[in-house]
Amino acid sequence: MKNQKKGRADLEIENRTPAQDGFRMPGEFEAHEGTVMIWPVRPGSWPHHGAEAQKDFTEIIGYLAQDEKVWLLVNPENIPSVENAIKEKTDLLEKSRPDAATKFTNHVRLLPIRTDDAWARDIGPSCVVREQSNSKIVRGVNWRFNAWGGEVDGLYQDFHEDDQAAKRICDALKLDFYDADPFVLEGGSIHVDGEGTCITTEACLLSKGRNPSMTKAQIEQKLKDYLGVSKVIWLPYGIYQDETNEHVDNVCAFVKPGEVVLAWGKEGDPQYEMSKADLRVLERETDARGRHFKITKLPVPSKSVCVREEDLPGFSFAPGEDVRHAGERLAASYVNFYIGNRTVLVPAFGDPNDVVAVKTLASLFPDRAIQAIPARNILLGGGNIHCITQQIPLA
């Protein structure tokens, strides 16, 4: 990365905001340098300490590493086993695609940074940029993380390492960062278009476990200050039974400025009325530049994706941690896709609507390859593809 210093430049940016310094958060569809991910091991999220999920994470890393860097956070004691997994993947690629094996080896970097879980989107730094001549300055934003609700309805009690992760990532990548702490925010609770517009959900950002002492107007101003946006659009709902208090990245996402996809449930399903309420907001709103939105409906899976009895062995829940139950409906959504530099990774659930999602996104991203990723193991952990990936912009 160019033009970066190590750590936060306290004298320069302490008590300042990105908006004051002319920074903006770019849209995810913009070119970026790479992606941060975290190796999954937490036994309360991933059965058998993540044995199956790790295979899916490795596949995702393999796709992304063809076109960008991947920084993989690993708890120090797990580094030997992760190095073995990376070597096995490299060896497999070497047999069929030596060029892909070389890119995989060159682009993946392990960072010995301890975390409590593997949700890079929510605990990593939100990145902002400022254009200058032929390059950009990239800085991070550190929010407070409290496991999606803290003492009110947080999903686990010990989240200290996760709360420190954004600052540690910035230090490792030599990024200065703005410190928004004590404002509580997760990266999956916001989407931006890179041109001044942010979308979020009232269900999440106004929940009692986030910033209960702040008004909606105060929260909105904080988003404007730290994301460099001028307009915030509040959707009422996210995805039904989303345990993040309904993050926006599961229900609505920017394809490009002025254009979004919206998760859509079938009539009679709880998601139908929730999505209809979101649609009404999007239809009457304009973005920061006055454009009406082009809205594409992306159906949720045709059948509910639920926890099965056979999924439960292998979990080990800490005291006070949210637990899984057979029959529990999971927040499956195709909107939780991730936009790589040359590919779009789409969650797949073994449902007929998997094909619909791939075809729809292929029409919306004609310049990128669309890759379906079996995502049940990741969903069982509590999130999806977008949730485990965090972008670092191009400098």
Coordinates of C-alpha atoms in Angstrom, one line a residue:
M1 CA 0.0 0.0 0.0
K2 CA 1.3 3.5 -0.9
N3 CA 1.4 6.6 1.2
Q4 CA 0.5 4.9 4.4
K5 CA 2.0 5.3 7.9
K6 CA 2.0 2.7 10.6
G7 CA -0.8 3.1 13.1
R8 CA -2.9 6.2 13.8
A9 CA -1.4 9.6 13.3
D10 CA -2.8 11.0 16.6
L11 CA -1.8 14.6 16.2
E12 CA -3.2 14.8 12.6
I13 CA -6.6 13.1 13.0
E14 CA -7.4 12.7 16.6
N15 CA -10.8 14.4 17.3
R16 CA -11.4 14.7 13.6
T17 CA -13.7 12.8 11.3
P18 CA -13.4 11.5 7.7
A19 CA -15.9 14.0 6.5
Q20 CA -13.9 16.9 7.9
D21 CA -10.8 15.6 6.0
G22 CA -12.6 15.0 2.7
F23 CA -12.7 11.2 2.9
R24 CA -15.6 9.0 1.7
M25 CA -16.4 5.3 2.0
P26 CA -16.2 3.8 -1.5
G27 CA -18.9 1.5 -2.9
E28 CA -18.1 -2.2 -2.8
F29 CA -18.3 -2.4 -6.6
E30 CA -15.2 -0.1 -6.9
A31 CA -11.8 -1.5 -7.5
H32 CA -10.1 -2.6 -4.2
E33 CA -6.7 -3.9 -3.2
G34 CA -7.9 -6.9 -1.3
T35 CA -10.1 -8.6 1.3
V36 CA -9.7 -9.3 5.0
M37 CA -11.0 -12.6 6.3
I38 CA -10.7 -14.5 9.6
W39 CA -10.2 -18.2 10.1
P40 CA -13.2 -19.8 11.8
V41 CA -12.7 -21.8 14.9
R42 CA -15.1 -20.6 17.6
P43 CA -17.0 -23.8 18.8
G44 CA -20.2 -21.8 19.6
S45 CA -20.5 -20.7 15.9
W46 CA -18.8 -23.5 14.0
P47 CA -19.3 -27.2 14.8
H48 CA -16.2 -29.2 15.5
H49 CA -14.2 -26.0 15.7
G50 CA -15.0 -25.1 12.2
A51 CA -13.9 -28.2 10.3
E52 CA -16.5 -27.9 7.6
A53 CA -16.7 -24.2 7.4
Q54 CA -12.9 -24.0 7.0
K55 CA -13.2 -25.9 3.7
D56 CA -15.7 -23.3 2.5
F57 CA -13.6 -20.4 3.6
T58 CA -10.6 -21.9 1.8
E59 CA -12.7 -22.1 -1.4
I60 CA -13.7 -18.5 -1.1
I61 CA -10.1 -17.4 -0.5
G62 CA -9.1 -19.4 -3.6
Y63 CA -11.5 -17.5 -5.8
L64 CA -10.7 -14.0 -4.4
A65 CA -6.9 -14.6 -4.5
Q66 CA -7.0 -14.9 -8.3
D67 CA -7.7 -11.1 -8.6
E68 CA -6.8 -9.5 -5.3
K69 CA -4.9 -9.8 -2.0
V70 CA -6.4 -11.8 0.9
W71 CA -5.3 -11.0 4.4
L72 CA -6.3 -13.9 6.7
L73 CA -6.5 -13.3 10.4
V74 CA -5.5 -16.4 12.4
N75 CA -5.2 -17.0 16.1
P76 CA -1.5 -17.6 16.7
E77 CA -1.9 -21.2 18.0
N78 CA -3.8 -22.1 14.8
I79 CA -1.2 -20.9 12.3
P80 CA 0.4 -24.3 11.7
S81 CA -3.0 -25.9 10.8
V82 CA -3.9 -23.0 8.6
E83 CA -0.6 -23.2 6.8
N84 CA -1.3 -26.9 6.1
A85 CA -4.8 -26.0 4.8
I86 CA -3.3 -23.4 2.5
K87 CA -0.6 -25.8 1.3
E88 CA -3.2 -28.5 0.5
K89 CA -5.2 -26.0 -1.5
T90 CA -2.1 -24.9 -3.3
D91 CA -1.2 -28.5 -4.2
L92 CA -4.7 -29.1 -5.6
L93 CA -4.5 -26.0 -7.7
E94 CA -1.0 -26.9 -8.9
K95 CA -2.3 -30.2 -10.5
S96 CA -5.0 -28.5 -12.6
R97 CA -4.2 -24.8 -12.8
P98 CA -0.6 -23.9 -12.0
D99 CA -1.2 -20.2 -12.7
A100 CA -4.0 -20.2 -10.1
A101 CA -1.8 -21.9 -7.6
T102 CA 0.8 -19.2 -8.1
K103 CA -1.7 -16.4 -7.6
F104 CA -3.1 -18.1 -4.5
T105 CA 0.3 -18.4 -3.0
N106 CA 1.4 -14.8 -3.8
H107 CA -1.9 -13.2 -2.7
V108 CA -2.7 -14.8 0.6
R109 CA -1.1 -13.4 3.7
L110 CA -1.6 -14.7 7.2
L111 CA -1.9 -12.2 10.0
P112 CA -1.4 -13.5 13.5
I113 CA -4.2 -11.4 15.1
R114 CA -6.4 -12.9 17.7
T115 CA -10.2 -12.7 17.4
D116 CA -13.2 -14.2 19.2
D117 CA -15.0 -15.2 16.0
A118 CA -14.7 -14.9 12.2
W119 CA -17.1 -12.1 11.1
A120 CA -14.6 -9.8 9.3
R121 CA -17.3 -7.5 7.9
D122 CA -18.6 -6.6 11.4
I123 CA -15.4 -6.3 13.4
G124 CA -12.9 -5.1 10.7
P125 CA -12.3 -1.4 10.0
S126 CA -14.7 0.4 7.6
C127 CA -12.3 2.0 5.1
V128 CA -12.5 5.5 3.7
V129 CA -10.6 7.1 0.9
R130 CA -9.5 10.5 -0.4
E131 CA -8.4 11.0 -4.0
Q132 CA -5.2 12.9 -4.7
S133 CA -3.5 13.2 -8.0
N134 CA -3.0 9.6 -9.4
S135 CA -3.6 7.7 -6.2
K136 CA -5.8 7.6 -3.0
I137 CA -5.1 7.9 0.7
V138 CA -6.8 5.0 2.5
R139 CA -7.7 5.2 6.2
G140 CA -9.8 3.0 8.5
V141 CA -12.6 3.7 10.9
N142 CA -12.7 1.9 14.2
W143 CA -16.2 1.4 15.7
R144 CA -17.0 -0.2 19.0
F145 CA -18.1 -3.8 18.7
N146 CA -20.3 -5.4 21.3
A147 CA -21.3 -8.7 19.7
W148 CA -24.5 -7.3 18.1
G149 CA -26.2 -6.0 21.2
G150 CA -24.0 -6.2 24.3
E151 CA -25.8 -6.9 27.5
V152 CA -29.2 -6.3 25.9
D153 CA -29.2 -9.1 23.2
G154 CA -25.5 -9.7 22.3
L155 CA -24.7 -13.2 20.9
Y156 CA -21.7 -13.9 23.1
Q157 CA -20.3 -12.3 26.2
D158 CA -16.6 -12.3 25.6
F159 CA -15.9 -10.0 22.6
H160 CA -12.8 -8.1 23.7
E161 CA -10.5 -9.5 21.0
D162 CA -13.1 -8.8 18.3
D163 CA -13.5 -5.2 19.6
Q164 CA -9.7 -4.7 19.2
A165 CA -9.5 -6.3 15.7
A166 CA -10.1 -3.2 13.6
K167 CA -7.2 -1.3 15.2
R168 CA -5.0 -4.3 14.9
I169 CA -5.8 -4.8 11.2
C170 CA -5.1 -1.1 10.6
D171 CA -1.7 -1.4 12.3
A172 CA -0.8 -4.6 10.4
L173 CA -1.7 -2.9 7.1
K174 CA -0.1 0.4 8.1
L175 CA -3.3 2.3 7.8
D176 CA -4.1 5.4 9.9
F177 CA -7.5 5.2 11.4
Y178 CA -10.3 7.4 12.8
D179 CA -11.6 6.2 16.2
A180 CA -15.4 6.4 16.4
D181 CA -15.5 4.5 19.7
P182 CA -17.7 4.5 21.7
F183 CA -20.2 4.5 18.9
V184 CA -21.4 0.9 18.3
L185 CA -21.6 -0.2 14.7
E186 CA -20.9 -3.3 12.6
G187 CA -19.8 -3.2 9.0
G188 CA -22.8 -5.3 7.8
S189 CA -25.2 -2.8 9.1
I190 CA -24.4 -0.2 6.4
H191 CA -24.1 -0.2 2.6
V192 CA -22.9 2.9 0.6
D193 CA -22.8 3.8 -3.0
G194 CA -19.5 5.8 -2.9
E195 CA -21.4 8.9 -4.1
G196 CA -22.8 10.1 -0.8
T197 CA -25.6 7.7 0.0
C198 CA -25.8 5.2 2.9
I199 CA -28.6 2.7 3.5
T200 CA -29.2 1.0 6.8
T201 CA -32.1 -0.5 8.8
E202 CA -34.0 1.0 11.7
A203 CA -34.3 -2.5 13.2
C204 CA -30.6 -2.7 13.7
L205 CA -29.2 0.8 14.3
L206 CA -32.1 1.9 16.5
S207 CA -32.0 -1.3 18.6
K208 CA -31.5 -0.9 22.3
G209 CA -28.2 -2.8 22.3
R210 CA -26.4 -0.4 20.0
N211 CA -26.5 3.3 21.0
P212 CA -29.6 3.7 23.2
S213 CA -28.7 7.2 24.4
M214 CA -28.6 8.6 20.9
T215 CA -31.5 9.8 18.8
K216 CA -32.1 8.7 15.2
A217 CA -30.9 12.1 14.1
Q218 CA -27.7 11.8 16.1
I219 CA -27.0 8.4 14.8
E220 CA -27.5 9.6 11.2
Q221 CA -25.1 12.4 11.8
K222 CA -22.5 10.0 13.1
L223 CA -22.8 8.0 9.9
K224 CA -22.4 11.2 7.8
D225 CA -19.3 12.2 9.8
Y226 CA -17.5 8.9 9.6
L227 CA -18.6 7.5 6.2
G228 CA -18.4 10.8 4.3
V229 CA -22.0 10.5 3.1
S230 CA -24.6 13.3 2.8
K231 CA -27.8 11.2 2.9
V232 CA -28.9 8.2 5.0
I233 CA -31.8 6.1 3.9
W234 CA -33.5 4.1 6.7
L235 CA -35.2 0.9 5.7
P236 CA -37.5 -0.5 8.4
Y237 CA -36.5 -4.1 8.2
G238 CA -33.8 -6.6 7.3
I239 CA -34.2 -10.4 6.9
Y240 CA -36.7 -12.3 9.1
Q241 CA -35.0 -13.7 12.3
D242 CA -31.6 -12.2 11.4
E243 CA -29.8 -12.4 14.8
T244 CA -27.8 -9.3 14.0
N245 CA -31.0 -7.3 14.6
E246 CA -31.5 -7.3 10.8
H247 CA -28.4 -6.0 9.1
V248 CA -28.9 -4.2 5.8
D249 CA -26.3 -6.3 4.0
N250 CA -28.7 -9.3 4.1
V251 CA -31.7 -7.4 2.7
C252 CA -30.6 -4.7 0.3
A253 CA -27.3 -3.9 -1.5
F254 CA -26.0 -1.4 -4.0
V255 CA -25.1 -2.9 -7.4
K256 CA -23.9 0.5 -8.5
P257 CA -24.9 4.1 -7.8
G258 CA -28.6 4.5 -8.2
E259 CA -29.2 0.7 -8.4
V260 CA -30.0 -1.8 -5.6
V261 CA -31.1 -5.4 -5.1
L262 CA -33.8 -6.1 -2.5
A263 CA -34.5 -9.5 -0.9
W264 CA -38.0 -10.6 -1.7
G265 CA -40.1 -13.1 0.1
K266 CA -43.1 -15.0 -1.3
E267 CA -46.6 -14.0 -0.3
G268 CA -47.6 -15.5 3.1
D269 CA -44.0 -15.7 4.3
P270 CA -43.0 -13.2 7.1
Q271 CA -40.3 -11.8 4.8
Y272 CA -42.9 -10.7 2.3
E273 CA -44.4 -7.9 4.4
M274 CA -40.9 -6.9 5.7
S275 CA -39.6 -6.5 2.1
K276 CA -42.7 -4.7 1.0
A277 CA -42.2 -2.1 3.7
D278 CA -38.6 -1.7 2.6
L279 CA -39.7 -1.4 -1.1
R280 CA -42.1 1.4 -0.2
V281 CA -39.2 3.4 1.3
L282 CA -36.9 2.8 -1.7
E283 CA -39.6 3.7 -4.2
R284 CA -40.2 7.1 -2.6
E285 CA -36.6 8.0 -1.8
T286 CA -33.9 9.4 -4.0
D287 CA -30.1 9.0 -3.4
A288 CA -27.7 11.8 -2.5
R289 CA -27.6 13.0 -6.1
G290 CA -31.3 13.0 -6.5
R291 CA -31.7 9.8 -8.5
H292 CA -34.6 7.5 -8.1
F293 CA -33.5 3.9 -7.5
K294 CA -33.6 1.1 -10.0
I295 CA -34.7 -1.8 -7.8
T296 CA -34.2 -5.5 -8.6
K297 CA -36.0 -8.0 -6.5
L298 CA -33.9 -11.0 -5.5
P299 CA -36.0 -13.8 -4.1
V300 CA -35.0 -15.5 -0.8
P301 CA -34.8 -19.3 -1.0
S302 CA -38.1 -20.9 -1.9
K303 CA -37.9 -23.1 1.3
S304 CA -36.8 -21.9 4.7
V305 CA -33.3 -23.0 5.6
C306 CA -33.4 -24.4 9.1
V307 CA -31.1 -25.9 11.7
R308 CA -31.4 -29.7 11.5
E309 CA -31.0 -32.2 14.3
E310 CA -27.8 -33.5 12.7
D311 CA -26.3 -30.0 12.7
L312 CA -26.2 -29.8 16.4
P313 CA -23.4 -32.3 17.4
G314 CA -20.1 -30.5 17.5
F315 CA -21.3 -27.2 18.8
S316 CA -19.9 -26.1 22.2
F317 CA -21.6 -23.0 23.6
A318 CA -20.0 -20.7 26.2
P319 CA -22.1 -19.5 29.1
G320 CA -24.4 -16.7 28.0
E321 CA -23.9 -17.4 24.3
D322 CA -26.7 -17.6 21.9
V323 CA -27.4 -21.3 21.1
R324 CA -28.8 -23.2 18.1
H325 CA -32.0 -25.3 18.2
A326 CA -33.3 -27.9 15.7
G327 CA -36.0 -26.3 13.5
E328 CA -34.6 -22.8 14.0
R329 CA -35.0 -20.7 10.8
L330 CA -31.7 -19.2 9.6
A331 CA -31.5 -15.9 7.8
A332 CA -30.7 -17.2 4.3
S333 CA -30.5 -14.5 1.7
Y334 CA -28.8 -14.2 -1.7
V335 CA -28.3 -10.4 -1.1
N336 CA -25.4 -11.4 1.1
F337 CA -23.2 -11.7 -1.9
Y338 CA -19.6 -10.3 -2.1
I339 CA -18.3 -8.3 -5.0
G340 CA -14.7 -9.1 -5.8
N341 CA -12.6 -7.3 -8.3
R342 CA -13.5 -9.7 -11.1
T343 CA -16.0 -12.0 -9.5
V344 CA -19.2 -12.0 -7.5
L345 CA -19.5 -14.7 -4.9
V346 CA -23.1 -15.7 -4.3
P347 CA -24.4 -17.9 -1.5
A348 CA -26.1 -21.1 -2.6
F349 CA -28.4 -23.2 -0.4
G350 CA -29.3 -26.2 -2.6
D351 CA -32.6 -24.4 -3.4
P352 CA -34.2 -23.9 -6.8
N353 CA -33.8 -20.1 -6.3
D354 CA -30.0 -20.6 -6.3
V355 CA -30.2 -20.6 -10.1
V356 CA -32.5 -17.5 -10.1
A357 CA -30.1 -15.6 -7.9
V358 CA -27.1 -16.5 -10.1
K359 CA -28.9 -15.5 -13.4
T360 CA -30.2 -12.2 -11.8
L361 CA -26.8 -11.2 -10.5
A362 CA -25.1 -12.2 -13.8
S363 CA -27.4 -9.7 -15.6
L364 CA -26.5 -7.0 -13.1
F365 CA -22.7 -7.6 -13.1
P366 CA -21.9 -8.4 -16.8
D367 CA -18.3 -7.6 -16.3
R368 CA -17.7 -10.1 -13.5
A369 CA -17.9 -13.9 -13.2
I370 CA -20.7 -15.1 -11.0
Q371 CA -19.6 -17.9 -8.7
A372 CA -22.1 -19.8 -6.5
I373 CA -20.7 -20.9 -3.2
P374 CA -22.3 -23.6 -1.1
A375 CA -23.0 -21.5 2.0
R376 CA -25.0 -23.7 4.4
N377 CA -22.0 -24.2 6.7
I378 CA -21.4 -20.5 6.9
L379 CA -25.0 -19.7 7.4
L380 CA -25.1 -22.2 10.3
G381 CA -22.4 -20.2 11.9
G382 CA -24.7 -17.2 11.9
G383 CA -23.9 -15.2 8.7
N384 CA -23.0 -15.5 5.1
I385 CA -20.4 -14.7 2.4
H386 CA -20.6 -10.9 2.8
C387 CA -20.4 -11.2 6.6
I388 CA -17.0 -13.0 6.4
T389 CA -15.3 -10.6 4.0
Q390 CA -14.2 -7.0 4.5
Q391 CA -12.7 -4.8 1.7
I392 CA -9.5 -2.8 1.8
P393 CA -9.7 -0.1 -1.0
L394 CA -7.1 0.5 -3.6
A395 CA -4.5 3.2 -2.7

